Amino acid sequence: MAEMVGLVIYVRISDEWIEDLICTIIEGGSGYWINHVKIHHPNGDKPKGVPTSTWVSDALNKGGFIDVYERNDDFRSTELPVMSGILTKEKLIDGIKQWVAKRQEQIKSIDREGDYLTINGDIDANEADCIMQYAIYNDIIFG
């Protein structure tokens, strides 16, 4: 009979993978609940022509943070969007940890490369959204 055991694994998460994840989150995965983001980049304002997802991931990878504002679905409301939380690289990594722990069917997205494991690019918009919600709320609130 097979025995269930708890394991601790270490996974390498590249800056490129974070950029791909942020792109998936911003350009589709979490767009139904995120109204907008305010980027606090160590280098200042986003240069013209740089995609928002690229600037967000660059900010996170350089120690910046992102204010995340929730969408108000009541089109008649005059209320401003509410800030849902602050995203840092550490919070994003915590969201990834929760996603791996709670969505074990997605473990196929982790590959072995040499002496370490790496998360590959096979994260769809729904899973990217889950990671973002775990990072901001420590739970799945929407969807």
mmCIF file of the C-alpha atoms, coordinates in Angstrom:
data_MODEL
# 
_entry.id   MODEL 
# 
loop_
_atom_site.group_PDB 
_atom_site.id 
_atom_site.type_symbol 
_atom_site.label_atom_id 
_atom_site.label_alt_id 
_atom_site.label_comp_id 
_atom_site.label_asym_id 
_atom_site.label_entity_id 
_atom_site.label_seq_id 
_atom_site.pdbx_PDB_ins_code 
_atom_site.Cartn_x 
_atom_site.Cartn_y 
_atom_site.Cartn_z 
_atom_site.occupancy 
_atom_site.B_iso_or_equiv 
_atom_site.pdbx_formal_charge 
_atom_site.auth_seq_id 
_atom_site.auth_comp_id 
_atom_site.auth_asym_id 
_atom_site.auth_atom_id 
_atom_site.pdbx_PDB_model_num 
ATOM 1   C CA . MET A 1 1   ? 0.000   0.000  0.000   1.00 0.00 ? 1   MET A CA 1 
ATOM 2   C CA . ALA A 1 2   ? 1.278   3.466  -0.883  1.00 0.00 ? 2   ALA A CA 1 
ATOM 3   C CA . GLU A 1 3   ? 2.077   5.765  1.982   1.00 0.00 ? 3   GLU A CA 1 
ATOM 4   C CA . MET A 1 4   ? 1.472   9.527  1.989   1.00 0.00 ? 4   MET A CA 1 
ATOM 5   C CA . VAL A 1 5   ? 4.467   11.490 3.232   1.00 0.00 ? 5   VAL A CA 1 
ATOM 6   C CA . GLY A 1 6   ? 5.143   15.202 3.547   1.00 0.00 ? 6   GLY A CA 1 
ATOM 7   C CA . LEU A 1 7   ? 8.047   16.474 1.488   1.00 0.00 ? 7   LEU A CA 1 
ATOM 8   C CA . VAL A 1 8   ? 9.929   19.737 1.388   1.00 0.00 ? 8   VAL A CA 1 
ATOM 9   C CA . ILE A 1 9   ? 11.129  20.740 -2.061  1.00 0.00 ? 9   ILE A CA 1 
ATOM 10  C CA . TYR A 1 10  ? 13.173  23.698 -3.165  1.00 0.00 ? 10  TYR A CA 1 
ATOM 11  C CA . VAL A 1 11  ? 12.195  25.256 -6.457  1.00 0.00 ? 11  VAL A CA 1 
ATOM 12  C CA . ARG A 1 12  ? 14.181  27.759 -8.509  1.00 0.00 ? 12  ARG A CA 1 
ATOM 13  C CA . ILE A 1 13  ? 12.013  30.634 -9.692  1.00 0.00 ? 13  ILE A CA 1 
ATOM 14  C CA . SER A 1 14  ? 13.716  32.745 -12.347 1.00 0.00 ? 14  SER A CA 1 
ATOM 15  C CA . ASP A 1 15  ? 13.155  36.458 -12.946 1.00 0.00 ? 15  ASP A CA 1 
ATOM 16  C CA . GLU A 1 16  ? 11.999  35.504 -16.455 1.00 0.00 ? 16  GLU A CA 1 
ATOM 17  C CA . TRP A 1 17  ? 9.379   33.127 -15.031 1.00 0.00 ? 17  TRP A CA 1 
ATOM 18  C CA . ILE A 1 18  ? 8.131   35.880 -12.710 1.00 0.00 ? 18  ILE A CA 1 
ATOM 19  C CA . GLU A 1 19  ? 7.834   38.201 -15.722 1.00 0.00 ? 19  GLU A CA 1 
ATOM 20  C CA . ASP A 1 20  ? 5.844   35.544 -17.622 1.00 0.00 ? 20  ASP A CA 1 
ATOM 21  C CA . LEU A 1 21  ? 3.605   34.995 -14.582 1.00 0.00 ? 21  LEU A CA 1 
ATOM 22  C CA . ILE A 1 22  ? 2.985   38.735 -14.098 1.00 0.00 ? 22  ILE A CA 1 
ATOM 23  C CA . CYS A 1 23  ? 2.200   39.091 -17.814 1.00 0.00 ? 23  CYS A CA 1 
ATOM 24  C CA . THR A 1 24  ? -0.376  36.285 -17.540 1.00 0.00 ? 24  THR A CA 1 
ATOM 25  C CA . ILE A 1 25  ? -1.875  37.847 -14.391 1.00 0.00 ? 25  ILE A CA 1 
ATOM 26  C CA . ILE A 1 26  ? -2.145  41.393 -15.769 1.00 0.00 ? 26  ILE A CA 1 
ATOM 27  C CA . GLU A 1 27  ? -3.092  40.611 -19.357 1.00 0.00 ? 27  GLU A CA 1 
ATOM 28  C CA . GLY A 1 28  ? -5.782  38.081 -18.591 1.00 0.00 ? 28  GLY A CA 1 
ATOM 29  C CA . GLY A 1 29  ? -5.713  35.971 -15.456 1.00 0.00 ? 29  GLY A CA 1 
ATOM 30  C CA . SER A 1 30  ? -6.778  38.531 -12.853 1.00 0.00 ? 30  SER A CA 1 
ATOM 31  C CA . GLY A 1 31  ? -8.230  41.236 -15.088 1.00 0.00 ? 31  GLY A CA 1 
ATOM 32  C CA . TYR A 1 32  ? -11.769 40.445 -14.003 1.00 0.00 ? 32  TYR A CA 1 
ATOM 33  C CA . TRP A 1 33  ? -11.094 41.588 -10.416 1.00 0.00 ? 33  TRP A CA 1 
ATOM 34  C CA . ILE A 1 34  ? -8.095  43.934 -10.687 1.00 0.00 ? 34  ILE A CA 1 
ATOM 35  C CA . ASN A 1 35  ? -9.046  47.461 -11.744 1.00 0.00 ? 35  ASN A CA 1 
ATOM 36  C CA . HIS A 1 36  ? -5.501  48.781 -11.944 1.00 0.00 ? 36  HIS A CA 1 
ATOM 37  C CA . VAL A 1 37  ? -2.093  48.662 -10.298 1.00 0.00 ? 37  VAL A CA 1 
ATOM 38  C CA . LYS A 1 38  ? 0.191   51.427 -9.074  1.00 0.00 ? 38  LYS A CA 1 
ATOM 39  C CA . ILE A 1 39  ? 3.831   50.527 -9.604  1.00 0.00 ? 39  ILE A CA 1 
ATOM 40  C CA . HIS A 1 40  ? 6.449   51.633 -7.076  1.00 0.00 ? 40  HIS A CA 1 
ATOM 41  C CA . HIS A 1 41  ? 9.638   50.971 -9.041  1.00 0.00 ? 41  HIS A CA 1 
ATOM 42  C CA . PRO A 1 42  ? 13.035  51.847 -7.518  1.00 0.00 ? 42  PRO A CA 1 
ATOM 43  C CA . ASN A 1 43  ? 13.928  53.582 -10.810 1.00 0.00 ? 43  ASN A CA 1 
ATOM 44  C CA . GLY A 1 44  ? 10.845  55.828 -10.862 1.00 0.00 ? 44  GLY A CA 1 
ATOM 45  C CA . ASP A 1 45  ? 8.129   56.076 -13.495 1.00 0.00 ? 45  ASP A CA 1 
ATOM 46  C CA . LYS A 1 46  ? 7.548   53.575 -16.294 1.00 0.00 ? 46  LYS A CA 1 
ATOM 47  C CA . PRO A 1 47  ? 9.330   54.575 -19.495 1.00 0.00 ? 47  PRO A CA 1 
ATOM 48  C CA . LYS A 1 48  ? 7.110   55.131 -22.522 1.00 0.00 ? 48  LYS A CA 1 
ATOM 49  C CA . GLY A 1 49  ? 6.704   51.980 -24.603 1.00 0.00 ? 49  GLY A CA 1 
ATOM 50  C CA . VAL A 1 50  ? 7.546   49.516 -21.807 1.00 0.00 ? 50  VAL A CA 1 
ATOM 51  C CA . PRO A 1 51  ? 4.668   47.064 -21.225 1.00 0.00 ? 51  PRO A CA 1 
ATOM 52  C CA . THR A 1 52  ? 3.068   47.338 -17.779 1.00 0.00 ? 52  THR A CA 1 
ATOM 53  C CA . SER A 1 53  ? 3.678   43.647 -17.055 1.00 0.00 ? 53  SER A CA 1 
ATOM 54  C CA . THR A 1 54  ? 7.392   44.044 -17.834 1.00 0.00 ? 54  THR A CA 1 
ATOM 55  C CA . TRP A 1 55  ? 7.669   47.120 -15.580 1.00 0.00 ? 55  TRP A CA 1 
ATOM 56  C CA . VAL A 1 56  ? 5.754   45.381 -12.748 1.00 0.00 ? 56  VAL A CA 1 
ATOM 57  C CA . SER A 1 57  ? 7.984   42.303 -12.828 1.00 0.00 ? 57  SER A CA 1 
ATOM 58  C CA . ASP A 1 58  ? 11.106  44.474 -13.079 1.00 0.00 ? 58  ASP A CA 1 
ATOM 59  C CA . ALA A 1 59  ? 9.929   46.476 -10.054 1.00 0.00 ? 59  ALA A CA 1 
ATOM 60  C CA . LEU A 1 60  ? 9.318   43.303 -8.035  1.00 0.00 ? 60  LEU A CA 1 
ATOM 61  C CA . ASN A 1 61  ? 12.669  41.809 -9.022  1.00 0.00 ? 61  ASN A CA 1 
ATOM 62  C CA . LYS A 1 62  ? 14.442  45.035 -7.968  1.00 0.00 ? 62  LYS A CA 1 
ATOM 63  C CA . GLY A 1 63  ? 12.763  45.360 -4.569  1.00 0.00 ? 63  GLY A CA 1 
ATOM 64  C CA . GLY A 1 64  ? 9.818   47.559 -5.535  1.00 0.00 ? 64  GLY A CA 1 
ATOM 65  C CA . PHE A 1 65  ? 6.169   46.906 -4.770  1.00 0.00 ? 65  PHE A CA 1 
ATOM 66  C CA . ILE A 1 66  ? 2.771   47.189 -6.422  1.00 0.00 ? 66  ILE A CA 1 
ATOM 67  C CA . ASP A 1 67  ? -0.492  48.603 -5.045  1.00 0.00 ? 67  ASP A CA 1 
ATOM 68  C CA . VAL A 1 68  ? -3.320  46.415 -6.365  1.00 0.00 ? 68  VAL A CA 1 
ATOM 69  C CA . TYR A 1 69  ? -6.770  48.002 -6.746  1.00 0.00 ? 69  TYR A CA 1 
ATOM 70  C CA . GLU A 1 70  ? -9.933  45.912 -6.915  1.00 0.00 ? 70  GLU A CA 1 
ATOM 71  C CA . ARG A 1 71  ? -12.554 46.423 -9.623  1.00 0.00 ? 71  ARG A CA 1 
ATOM 72  C CA . ASN A 1 72  ? -15.983 47.745 -8.626  1.00 0.00 ? 72  ASN A CA 1 
ATOM 73  C CA . ASP A 1 73  ? -18.534 45.887 -10.760 1.00 0.00 ? 73  ASP A CA 1 
ATOM 74  C CA . ASP A 1 74  ? -21.363 48.313 -10.011 1.00 0.00 ? 74  ASP A CA 1 
ATOM 75  C CA . PHE A 1 75  ? -21.135 50.578 -13.064 1.00 0.00 ? 75  PHE A CA 1 
ATOM 76  C CA . ARG A 1 76  ? -23.412 53.135 -11.346 1.00 0.00 ? 76  ARG A CA 1 
ATOM 77  C CA . SER A 1 77  ? -21.092 53.519 -8.386  1.00 0.00 ? 77  SER A CA 1 
ATOM 78  C CA . THR A 1 78  ? -19.098 56.703 -8.013  1.00 0.00 ? 78  THR A CA 1 
ATOM 79  C CA . GLU A 1 79  ? -16.776 55.065 -5.480  1.00 0.00 ? 79  GLU A CA 1 
ATOM 80  C CA . LEU A 1 80  ? -13.122 54.871 -6.352  1.00 0.00 ? 80  LEU A CA 1 
ATOM 81  C CA . PRO A 1 81  ? -11.529 51.428 -6.637  1.00 0.00 ? 81  PRO A CA 1 
ATOM 82  C CA . VAL A 1 82  ? -10.432 49.992 -3.287  1.00 0.00 ? 82  VAL A CA 1 
ATOM 83  C CA . MET A 1 83  ? -6.817  49.018 -2.728  1.00 0.00 ? 83  MET A CA 1 
ATOM 84  C CA . SER A 1 84  ? -6.838  45.251 -2.193  1.00 0.00 ? 84  SER A CA 1 
ATOM 85  C CA . GLY A 1 85  ? -3.262  44.918 -1.075  1.00 0.00 ? 85  GLY A CA 1 
ATOM 86  C CA . ILE A 1 86  ? 0.395   45.386 -1.785  1.00 0.00 ? 86  ILE A CA 1 
ATOM 87  C CA . LEU A 1 87  ? 2.320   42.924 -3.927  1.00 0.00 ? 87  LEU A CA 1 
ATOM 88  C CA . THR A 1 88  ? 6.025   42.360 -3.309  1.00 0.00 ? 88  THR A CA 1 
ATOM 89  C CA . LYS A 1 89  ? 8.270   39.641 -4.696  1.00 0.00 ? 89  LYS A CA 1 
ATOM 90  C CA . GLU A 1 90  ? 8.150   37.935 -1.293  1.00 0.00 ? 90  GLU A CA 1 
ATOM 91  C CA . LYS A 1 91  ? 4.334   37.951 -1.283  1.00 0.00 ? 91  LYS A CA 1 
ATOM 92  C CA . LEU A 1 92  ? 4.295   36.631 -4.850  1.00 0.00 ? 92  LEU A CA 1 
ATOM 93  C CA . ILE A 1 93  ? 6.608   33.795 -3.804  1.00 0.00 ? 93  ILE A CA 1 
ATOM 94  C CA . ASP A 1 94  ? 4.324   33.085 -0.818  1.00 0.00 ? 94  ASP A CA 1 
ATOM 95  C CA . GLY A 1 95  ? 1.428   32.921 -3.298  1.00 0.00 ? 95  GLY A CA 1 
ATOM 96  C CA . ILE A 1 96  ? 3.395   30.432 -5.401  1.00 0.00 ? 96  ILE A CA 1 
ATOM 97  C CA . LYS A 1 97  ? 4.064   28.311 -2.284  1.00 0.00 ? 97  LYS A CA 1 
ATOM 98  C CA . GLN A 1 98  ? 0.357   28.259 -1.427  1.00 0.00 ? 98  GLN A CA 1 
ATOM 99  C CA . TRP A 1 99  ? -0.525  27.413 -5.021  1.00 0.00 ? 99  TRP A CA 1 
ATOM 100 C CA . VAL A 1 100 ? 1.884   24.453 -5.043  1.00 0.00 ? 100 VAL A CA 1 
ATOM 101 C CA . ALA A 1 101 ? 0.597   23.243 -1.656  1.00 0.00 ? 101 ALA A CA 1 
ATOM 102 C CA . LYS A 1 102 ? -3.110  23.601 -2.479  1.00 0.00 ? 102 LYS A CA 1 
ATOM 103 C CA . ARG A 1 103 ? -3.113  22.818 -6.192  1.00 0.00 ? 103 ARG A CA 1 
ATOM 104 C CA . GLN A 1 104 ? -1.033  19.678 -6.261  1.00 0.00 ? 104 GLN A CA 1 
ATOM 105 C CA . GLU A 1 105 ? -2.534  18.587 -9.572  1.00 0.00 ? 105 GLU A CA 1 
ATOM 106 C CA . GLN A 1 106 ? -0.434  21.369 -11.114 1.00 0.00 ? 106 GLN A CA 1 
ATOM 107 C CA . ILE A 1 107 ? 2.807   19.817 -9.866  1.00 0.00 ? 107 ILE A CA 1 
ATOM 108 C CA . LYS A 1 108 ? 3.355   18.776 -13.494 1.00 0.00 ? 108 LYS A CA 1 
ATOM 109 C CA . SER A 1 109 ? 4.440   22.386 -14.045 1.00 0.00 ? 109 SER A CA 1 
ATOM 110 C CA . ILE A 1 110 ? 7.609   21.706 -12.044 1.00 0.00 ? 110 ILE A CA 1 
ATOM 111 C CA . ASP A 1 111 ? 10.555  20.187 -13.920 1.00 0.00 ? 111 ASP A CA 1 
ATOM 112 C CA . ARG A 1 112 ? 13.910  18.867 -12.824 1.00 0.00 ? 112 ARG A CA 1 
ATOM 113 C CA . GLU A 1 113 ? 16.895  20.761 -14.205 1.00 0.00 ? 113 GLU A CA 1 
ATOM 114 C CA . GLY A 1 114 ? 20.200  19.422 -12.960 1.00 0.00 ? 114 GLY A CA 1 
ATOM 115 C CA . ASP A 1 115 ? 20.298  19.508 -9.169  1.00 0.00 ? 115 ASP A CA 1 
ATOM 116 C CA . TYR A 1 116 ? 17.210  21.645 -8.629  1.00 0.00 ? 116 TYR A CA 1 
ATOM 117 C CA . LEU A 1 117 ? 13.576  21.947 -9.615  1.00 0.00 ? 117 LEU A CA 1 
ATOM 118 C CA . THR A 1 118 ? 12.219  24.806 -11.667 1.00 0.00 ? 118 THR A CA 1 
ATOM 119 C CA . ILE A 1 119 ? 8.679   25.923 -12.431 1.00 0.00 ? 119 ILE A CA 1 
ATOM 120 C CA . ASN A 1 120 ? 8.188   25.895 -16.180 1.00 0.00 ? 120 ASN A CA 1 
ATOM 121 C CA . GLY A 1 121 ? 6.098   28.317 -18.204 1.00 0.00 ? 121 GLY A CA 1 
ATOM 122 C CA . ASP A 1 122 ? 3.023   26.099 -18.371 1.00 0.00 ? 122 ASP A CA 1 
ATOM 123 C CA . ILE A 1 123 ? 0.861   28.169 -16.034 1.00 0.00 ? 123 ILE A CA 1 
ATOM 124 C CA . ASP A 1 124 ? -2.483  29.134 -17.535 1.00 0.00 ? 124 ASP A CA 1 
ATOM 125 C CA . ALA A 1 125 ? -4.463  32.294 -16.749 1.00 0.00 ? 125 ALA A CA 1 
ATOM 126 C CA . ASN A 1 126 ? -6.647  30.574 -14.127 1.00 0.00 ? 126 ASN A CA 1 
ATOM 127 C CA . GLU A 1 127 ? -3.652  29.234 -12.214 1.00 0.00 ? 127 GLU A CA 1 
ATOM 128 C CA . ALA A 1 128 ? -1.827  32.583 -12.496 1.00 0.00 ? 128 ALA A CA 1 
ATOM 129 C CA . ASP A 1 129 ? -4.943  34.225 -11.047 1.00 0.00 ? 129 ASP A CA 1 
ATOM 130 C CA . CYS A 1 130 ? -4.916  31.756 -8.138  1.00 0.00 ? 130 CYS A CA 1 
ATOM 131 C CA . ILE A 1 131 ? -1.269  32.608 -7.415  1.00 0.00 ? 131 ILE A CA 1 
ATOM 132 C CA . MET A 1 132 ? -2.118  36.334 -7.417  1.00 0.00 ? 132 MET A CA 1 
ATOM 133 C CA . GLN A 1 133 ? -5.085  35.844 -5.091  1.00 0.00 ? 133 GLN A CA 1 
ATOM 134 C CA . TYR A 1 134 ? -2.980  33.757 -2.704  1.00 0.00 ? 134 TYR A CA 1 
ATOM 135 C CA . ALA A 1 135 ? -0.325  36.511 -2.802  1.00 0.00 ? 135 ALA A CA 1 
ATOM 136 C CA . ILE A 1 136 ? -2.809  39.304 -2.031  1.00 0.00 ? 136 ILE A CA 1 
ATOM 137 C CA . TYR A 1 137 ? -5.486  37.575 0.105   1.00 0.00 ? 137 TYR A CA 1 
ATOM 138 C CA . ASN A 1 138 ? -3.860  34.297 1.276   1.00 0.00 ? 138 ASN A CA 1 
ATOM 139 C CA . ASP A 1 139 ? -6.932  32.598 -0.187  1.00 0.00 ? 139 ASP A CA 1 
ATOM 140 C CA . ILE A 1 140 ? -9.050  32.324 -3.333  1.00 0.00 ? 140 ILE A CA 1 
ATOM 141 C CA . ILE A 1 141 ? -11.672 35.078 -3.080  1.00 0.00 ? 141 ILE A CA 1 
ATOM 142 C CA . PHE A 1 142 ? -12.827 35.404 -6.698  1.00 0.00 ? 142 PHE A CA 1 
ATOM 143 C CA . GLY A 1 143 ? -13.634 32.789 -9.317  1.00 0.00 ? 143 GLY A CA 1 
# 
